[in-house]
PDB file of C-alpha atoms in Angstrom:
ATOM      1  CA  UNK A 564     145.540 118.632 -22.825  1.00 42.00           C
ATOM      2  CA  UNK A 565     143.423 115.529 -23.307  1.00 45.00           C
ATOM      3  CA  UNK A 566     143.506 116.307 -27.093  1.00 46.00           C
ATOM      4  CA  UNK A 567     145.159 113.295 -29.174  1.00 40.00           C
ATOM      5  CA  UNK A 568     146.174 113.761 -33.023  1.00 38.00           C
ATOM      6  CA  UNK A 569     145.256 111.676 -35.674  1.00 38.00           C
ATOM      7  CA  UNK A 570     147.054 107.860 -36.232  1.00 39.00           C
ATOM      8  CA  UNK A 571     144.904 106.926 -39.494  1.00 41.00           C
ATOM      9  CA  UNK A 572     144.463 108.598 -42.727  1.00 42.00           C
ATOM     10  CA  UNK A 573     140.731 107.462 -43.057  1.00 54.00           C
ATOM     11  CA  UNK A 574     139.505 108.946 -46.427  1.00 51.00           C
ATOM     12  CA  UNK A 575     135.863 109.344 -44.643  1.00 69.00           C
ATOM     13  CA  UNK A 576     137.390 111.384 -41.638  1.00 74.00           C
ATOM     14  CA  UNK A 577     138.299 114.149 -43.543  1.00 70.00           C
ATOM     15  CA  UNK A 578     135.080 114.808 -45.984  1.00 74.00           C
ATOM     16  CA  UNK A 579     133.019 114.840 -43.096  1.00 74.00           C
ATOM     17  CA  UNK A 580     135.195 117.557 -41.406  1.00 74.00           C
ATOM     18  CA  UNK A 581     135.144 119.271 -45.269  1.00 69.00           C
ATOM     19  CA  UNK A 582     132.461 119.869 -47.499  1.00 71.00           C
ATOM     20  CA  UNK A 583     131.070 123.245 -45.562  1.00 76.00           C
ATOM     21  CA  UNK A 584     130.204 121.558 -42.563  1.00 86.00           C
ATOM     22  CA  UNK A 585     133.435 121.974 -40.016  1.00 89.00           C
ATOM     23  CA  UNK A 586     130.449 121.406 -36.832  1.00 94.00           C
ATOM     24  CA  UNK A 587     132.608 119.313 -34.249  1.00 95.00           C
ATOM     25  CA  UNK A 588     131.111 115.445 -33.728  1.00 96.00           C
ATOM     26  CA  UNK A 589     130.129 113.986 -30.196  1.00 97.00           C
ATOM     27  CA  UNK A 590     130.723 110.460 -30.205  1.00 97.00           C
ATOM     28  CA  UNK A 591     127.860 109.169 -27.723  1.00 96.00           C
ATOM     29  CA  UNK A 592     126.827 105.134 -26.579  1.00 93.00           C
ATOM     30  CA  UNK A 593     123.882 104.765 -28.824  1.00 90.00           C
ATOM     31  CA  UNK A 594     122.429 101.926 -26.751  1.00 89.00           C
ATOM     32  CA  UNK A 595     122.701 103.409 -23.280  1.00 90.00           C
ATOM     33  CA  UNK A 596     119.404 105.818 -22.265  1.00 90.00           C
ATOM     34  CA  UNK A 597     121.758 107.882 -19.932  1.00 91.00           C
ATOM     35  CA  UNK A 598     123.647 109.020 -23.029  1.00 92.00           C
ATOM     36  CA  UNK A 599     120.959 109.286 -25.422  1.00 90.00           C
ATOM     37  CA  UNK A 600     119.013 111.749 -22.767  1.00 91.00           C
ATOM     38  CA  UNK A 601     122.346 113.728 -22.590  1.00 93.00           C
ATOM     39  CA  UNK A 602     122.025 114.120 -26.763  1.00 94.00           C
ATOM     40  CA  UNK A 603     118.765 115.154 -26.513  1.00 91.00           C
ATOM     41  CA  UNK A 604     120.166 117.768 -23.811  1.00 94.00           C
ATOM     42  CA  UNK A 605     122.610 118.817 -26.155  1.00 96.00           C
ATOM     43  CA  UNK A 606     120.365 119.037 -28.693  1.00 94.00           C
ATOM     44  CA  UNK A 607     118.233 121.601 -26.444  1.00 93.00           C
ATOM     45  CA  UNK A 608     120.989 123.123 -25.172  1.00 97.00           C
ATOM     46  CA  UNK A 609     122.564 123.980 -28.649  1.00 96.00           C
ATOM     47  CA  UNK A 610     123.165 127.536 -28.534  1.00 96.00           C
ATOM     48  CA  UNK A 611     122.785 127.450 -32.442  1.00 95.00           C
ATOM     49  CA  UNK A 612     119.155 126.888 -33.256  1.00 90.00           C
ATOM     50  CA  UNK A 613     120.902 125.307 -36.193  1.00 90.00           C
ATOM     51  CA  UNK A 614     122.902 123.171 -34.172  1.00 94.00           C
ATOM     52  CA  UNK A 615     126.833 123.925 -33.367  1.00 96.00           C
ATOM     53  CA  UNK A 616     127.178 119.884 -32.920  1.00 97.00           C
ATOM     54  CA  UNK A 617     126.566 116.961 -34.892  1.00 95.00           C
ATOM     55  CA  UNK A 618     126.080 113.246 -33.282  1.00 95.00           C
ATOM     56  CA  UNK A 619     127.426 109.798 -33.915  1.00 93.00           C
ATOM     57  CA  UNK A 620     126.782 106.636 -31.964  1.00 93.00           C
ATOM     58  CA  UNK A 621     130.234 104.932 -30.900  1.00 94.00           C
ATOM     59  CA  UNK A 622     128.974 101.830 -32.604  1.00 93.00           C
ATOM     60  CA  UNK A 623     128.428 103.393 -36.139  1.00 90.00           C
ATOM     61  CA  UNK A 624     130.492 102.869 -38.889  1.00 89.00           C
ATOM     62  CA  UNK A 625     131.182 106.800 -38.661  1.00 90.00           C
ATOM     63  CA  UNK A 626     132.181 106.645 -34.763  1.00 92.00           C
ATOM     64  CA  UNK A 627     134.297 103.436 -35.190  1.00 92.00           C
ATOM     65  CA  UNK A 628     135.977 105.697 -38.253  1.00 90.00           C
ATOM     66  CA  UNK A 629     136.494 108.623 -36.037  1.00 91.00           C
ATOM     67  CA  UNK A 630     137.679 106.500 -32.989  1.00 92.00           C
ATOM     68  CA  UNK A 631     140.387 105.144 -35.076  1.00 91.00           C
ATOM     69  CA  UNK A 632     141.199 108.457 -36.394  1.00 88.00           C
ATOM     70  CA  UNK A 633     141.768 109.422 -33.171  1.00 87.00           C
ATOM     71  CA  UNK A 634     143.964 106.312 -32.021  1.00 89.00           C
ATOM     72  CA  UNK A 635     141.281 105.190 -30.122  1.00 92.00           C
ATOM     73  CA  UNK A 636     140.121 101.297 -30.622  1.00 94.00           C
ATOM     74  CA  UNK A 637     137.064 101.614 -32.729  1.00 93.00           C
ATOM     75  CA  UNK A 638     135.290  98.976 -30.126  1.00 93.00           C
ATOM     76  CA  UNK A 639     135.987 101.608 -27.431  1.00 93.00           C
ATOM     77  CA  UNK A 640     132.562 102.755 -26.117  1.00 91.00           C
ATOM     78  CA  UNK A 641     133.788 103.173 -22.579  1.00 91.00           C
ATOM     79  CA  UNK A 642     133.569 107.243 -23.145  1.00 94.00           C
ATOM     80  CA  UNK A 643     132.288 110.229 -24.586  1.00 97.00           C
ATOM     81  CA  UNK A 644     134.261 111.608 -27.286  1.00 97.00           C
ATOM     82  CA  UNK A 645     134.361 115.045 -28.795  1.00 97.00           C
ATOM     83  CA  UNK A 646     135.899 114.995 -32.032  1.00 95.00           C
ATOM     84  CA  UNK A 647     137.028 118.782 -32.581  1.00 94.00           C
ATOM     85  CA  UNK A 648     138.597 118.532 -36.109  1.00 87.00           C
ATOM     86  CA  UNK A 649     140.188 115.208 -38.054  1.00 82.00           C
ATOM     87  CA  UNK A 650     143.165 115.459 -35.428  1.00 80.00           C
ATOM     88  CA  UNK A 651     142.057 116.584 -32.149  1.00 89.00           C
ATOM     89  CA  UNK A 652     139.449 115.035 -29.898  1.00 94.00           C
ATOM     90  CA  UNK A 653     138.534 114.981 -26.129  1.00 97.00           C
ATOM     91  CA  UNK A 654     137.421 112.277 -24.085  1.00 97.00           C
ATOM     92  CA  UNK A 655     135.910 111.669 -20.288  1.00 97.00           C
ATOM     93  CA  UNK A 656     135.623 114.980 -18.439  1.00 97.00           C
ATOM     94  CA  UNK A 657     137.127 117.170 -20.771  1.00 98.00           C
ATOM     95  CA  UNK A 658     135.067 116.159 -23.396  1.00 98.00           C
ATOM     96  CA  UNK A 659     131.873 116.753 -21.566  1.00 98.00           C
ATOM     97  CA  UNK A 660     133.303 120.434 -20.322  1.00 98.00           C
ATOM     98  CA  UNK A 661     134.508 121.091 -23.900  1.00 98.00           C
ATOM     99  CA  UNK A 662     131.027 120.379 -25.551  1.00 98.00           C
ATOM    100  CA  UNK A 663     129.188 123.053 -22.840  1.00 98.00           C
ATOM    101  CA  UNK A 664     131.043 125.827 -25.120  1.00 97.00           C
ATOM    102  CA  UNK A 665     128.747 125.070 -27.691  1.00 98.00           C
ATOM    103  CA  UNK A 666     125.650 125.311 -25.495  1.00 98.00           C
ATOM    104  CA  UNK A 667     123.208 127.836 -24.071  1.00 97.00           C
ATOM    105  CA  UNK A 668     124.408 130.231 -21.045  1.00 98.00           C
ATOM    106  CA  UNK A 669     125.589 129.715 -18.288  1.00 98.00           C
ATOM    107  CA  UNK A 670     127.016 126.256 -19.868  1.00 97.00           C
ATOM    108  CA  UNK A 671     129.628 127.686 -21.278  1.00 98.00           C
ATOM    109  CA  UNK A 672     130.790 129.492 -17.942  1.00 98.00           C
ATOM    110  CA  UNK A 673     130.407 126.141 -15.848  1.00 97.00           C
ATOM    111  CA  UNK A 674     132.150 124.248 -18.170  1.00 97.00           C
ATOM    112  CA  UNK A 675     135.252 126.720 -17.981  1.00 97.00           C
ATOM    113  CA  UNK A 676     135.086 126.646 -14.555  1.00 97.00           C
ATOM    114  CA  UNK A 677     135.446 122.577 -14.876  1.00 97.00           C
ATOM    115  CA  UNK A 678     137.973 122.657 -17.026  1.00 97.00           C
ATOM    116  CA  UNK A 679     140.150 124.713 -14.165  1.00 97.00           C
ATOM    117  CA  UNK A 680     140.046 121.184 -11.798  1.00 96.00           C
ATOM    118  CA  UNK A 681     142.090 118.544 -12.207  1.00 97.00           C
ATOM    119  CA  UNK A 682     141.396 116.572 -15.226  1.00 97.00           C
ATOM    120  CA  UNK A 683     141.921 113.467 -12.886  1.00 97.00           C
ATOM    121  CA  UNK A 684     139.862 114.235 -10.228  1.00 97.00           C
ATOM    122  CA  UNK A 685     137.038 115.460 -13.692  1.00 97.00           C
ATOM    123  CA  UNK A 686     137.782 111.666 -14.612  1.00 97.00           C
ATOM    124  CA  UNK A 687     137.403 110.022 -11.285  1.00 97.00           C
ATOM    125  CA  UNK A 688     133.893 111.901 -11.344  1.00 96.00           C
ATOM    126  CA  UNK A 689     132.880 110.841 -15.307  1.00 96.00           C
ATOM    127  CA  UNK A 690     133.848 107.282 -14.177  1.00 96.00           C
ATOM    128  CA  UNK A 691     131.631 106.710 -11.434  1.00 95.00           C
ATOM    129  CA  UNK A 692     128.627 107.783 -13.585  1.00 93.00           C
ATOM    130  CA  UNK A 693     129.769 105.962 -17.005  1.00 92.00           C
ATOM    131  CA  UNK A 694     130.782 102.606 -15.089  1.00 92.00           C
ATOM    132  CA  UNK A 695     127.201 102.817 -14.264  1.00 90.00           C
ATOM    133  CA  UNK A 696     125.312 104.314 -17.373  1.00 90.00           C
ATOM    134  CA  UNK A 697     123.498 101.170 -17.761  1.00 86.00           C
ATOM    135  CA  UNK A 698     122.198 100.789 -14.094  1.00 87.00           C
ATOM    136  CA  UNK A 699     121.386 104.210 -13.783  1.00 84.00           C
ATOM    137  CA  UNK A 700     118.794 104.691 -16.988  1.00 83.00           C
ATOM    138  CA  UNK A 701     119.134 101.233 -18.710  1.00 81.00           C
ATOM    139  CA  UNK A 702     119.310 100.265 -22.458  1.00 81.00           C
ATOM    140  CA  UNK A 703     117.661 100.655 -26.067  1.00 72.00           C
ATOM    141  CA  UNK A 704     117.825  97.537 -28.331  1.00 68.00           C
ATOM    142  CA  UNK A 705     118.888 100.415 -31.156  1.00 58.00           C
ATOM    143  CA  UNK A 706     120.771 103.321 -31.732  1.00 58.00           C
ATOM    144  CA  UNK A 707     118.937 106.526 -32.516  1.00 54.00           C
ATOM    145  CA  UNK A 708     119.945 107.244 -35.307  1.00 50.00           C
ATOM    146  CA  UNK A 709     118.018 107.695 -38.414  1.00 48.00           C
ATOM    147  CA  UNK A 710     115.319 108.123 -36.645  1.00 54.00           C
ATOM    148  CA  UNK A 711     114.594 111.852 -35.518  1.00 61.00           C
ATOM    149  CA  UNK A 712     114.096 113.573 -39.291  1.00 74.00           C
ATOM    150  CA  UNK A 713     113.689 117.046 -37.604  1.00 79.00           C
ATOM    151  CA  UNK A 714     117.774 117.012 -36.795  1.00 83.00           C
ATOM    152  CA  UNK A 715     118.704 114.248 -39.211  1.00 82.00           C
ATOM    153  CA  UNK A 716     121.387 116.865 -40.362  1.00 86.00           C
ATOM    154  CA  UNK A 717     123.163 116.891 -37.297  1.00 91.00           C
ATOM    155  CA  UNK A 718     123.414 112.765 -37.049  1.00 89.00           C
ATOM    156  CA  UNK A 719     126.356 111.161 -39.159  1.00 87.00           C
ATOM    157  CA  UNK A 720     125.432 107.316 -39.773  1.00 79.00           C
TER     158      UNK A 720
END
């Protein structure tokens, strides 16, 4: 599996995995409007009206933390990551397949069904689209968060 265990002992990692709130993080481009529409899929999709997620932009303080928890670079914001726990995360294609266990039927089905192919060939198809996030729907000047109150729970800044 894709999953990679911690290489940093970052204080911050751990109470935000603690505290009562276990809900795993996706670590999303904050600038691109490709990946912002796919949060605000998520968010829809959430098959927890209280949300089963939580969000962080890749260029927050809180993603850079996570990236290096998960011995990623913390100026990494070539892919999605799904931080699971402190020590496991998923990036790419099995990130994206991962997170649909969280969602709404029949996500949760297609997304197993995804994970049975290749993680290559899953990658190959993630890379196409992410090369290109930025062609395909553009750019914000900002990150969102902060800025939706409604779910400000589920946003870690």
């Amino acid at each position: 599996a894709s999953a990679r265990a911690s290489t940093s002992s970052d204080a911050n990692v751990a109470t935000w995995f603690s505290s009562g709130d276990t809900r795993p993080v996706i670590l999303y481009d904050g600038v691109c409007n490709l990946c912002n529409g796919g949060v605000n899929f998520a968010i829809d999709m959430d098959a927890k009206e209280s949300g089963s997620v939580r969000f962080a932009a890749l260029q927050s303080d809180v993603g850079r933390a996570l990236l290096r928890n998960c011995g990623r670079s913390a100026d990494d914001i070539s892919s999605i990551v799904f931080v699971v726990s402190p020590t496991r995360a998923y990036v790419k294609s099995e990130a994206v397949l991962r997170i649909a266990e969280y969602m709404k039927p029949p996500l949760p089905t297609l997304g197993g069904i995804g994970l049975m192919f290749p993680t290559p060939l899953g990658d190959f198809v993630y890379d196409l689209v992410a090369d290109n996030r930025y062609n395909i729907l553009g750019v914000r000047d900002e990150c969102r968060l902060g800025r939706d109150d409604e779910f400000k729970d589920r946003f870690l800044y």
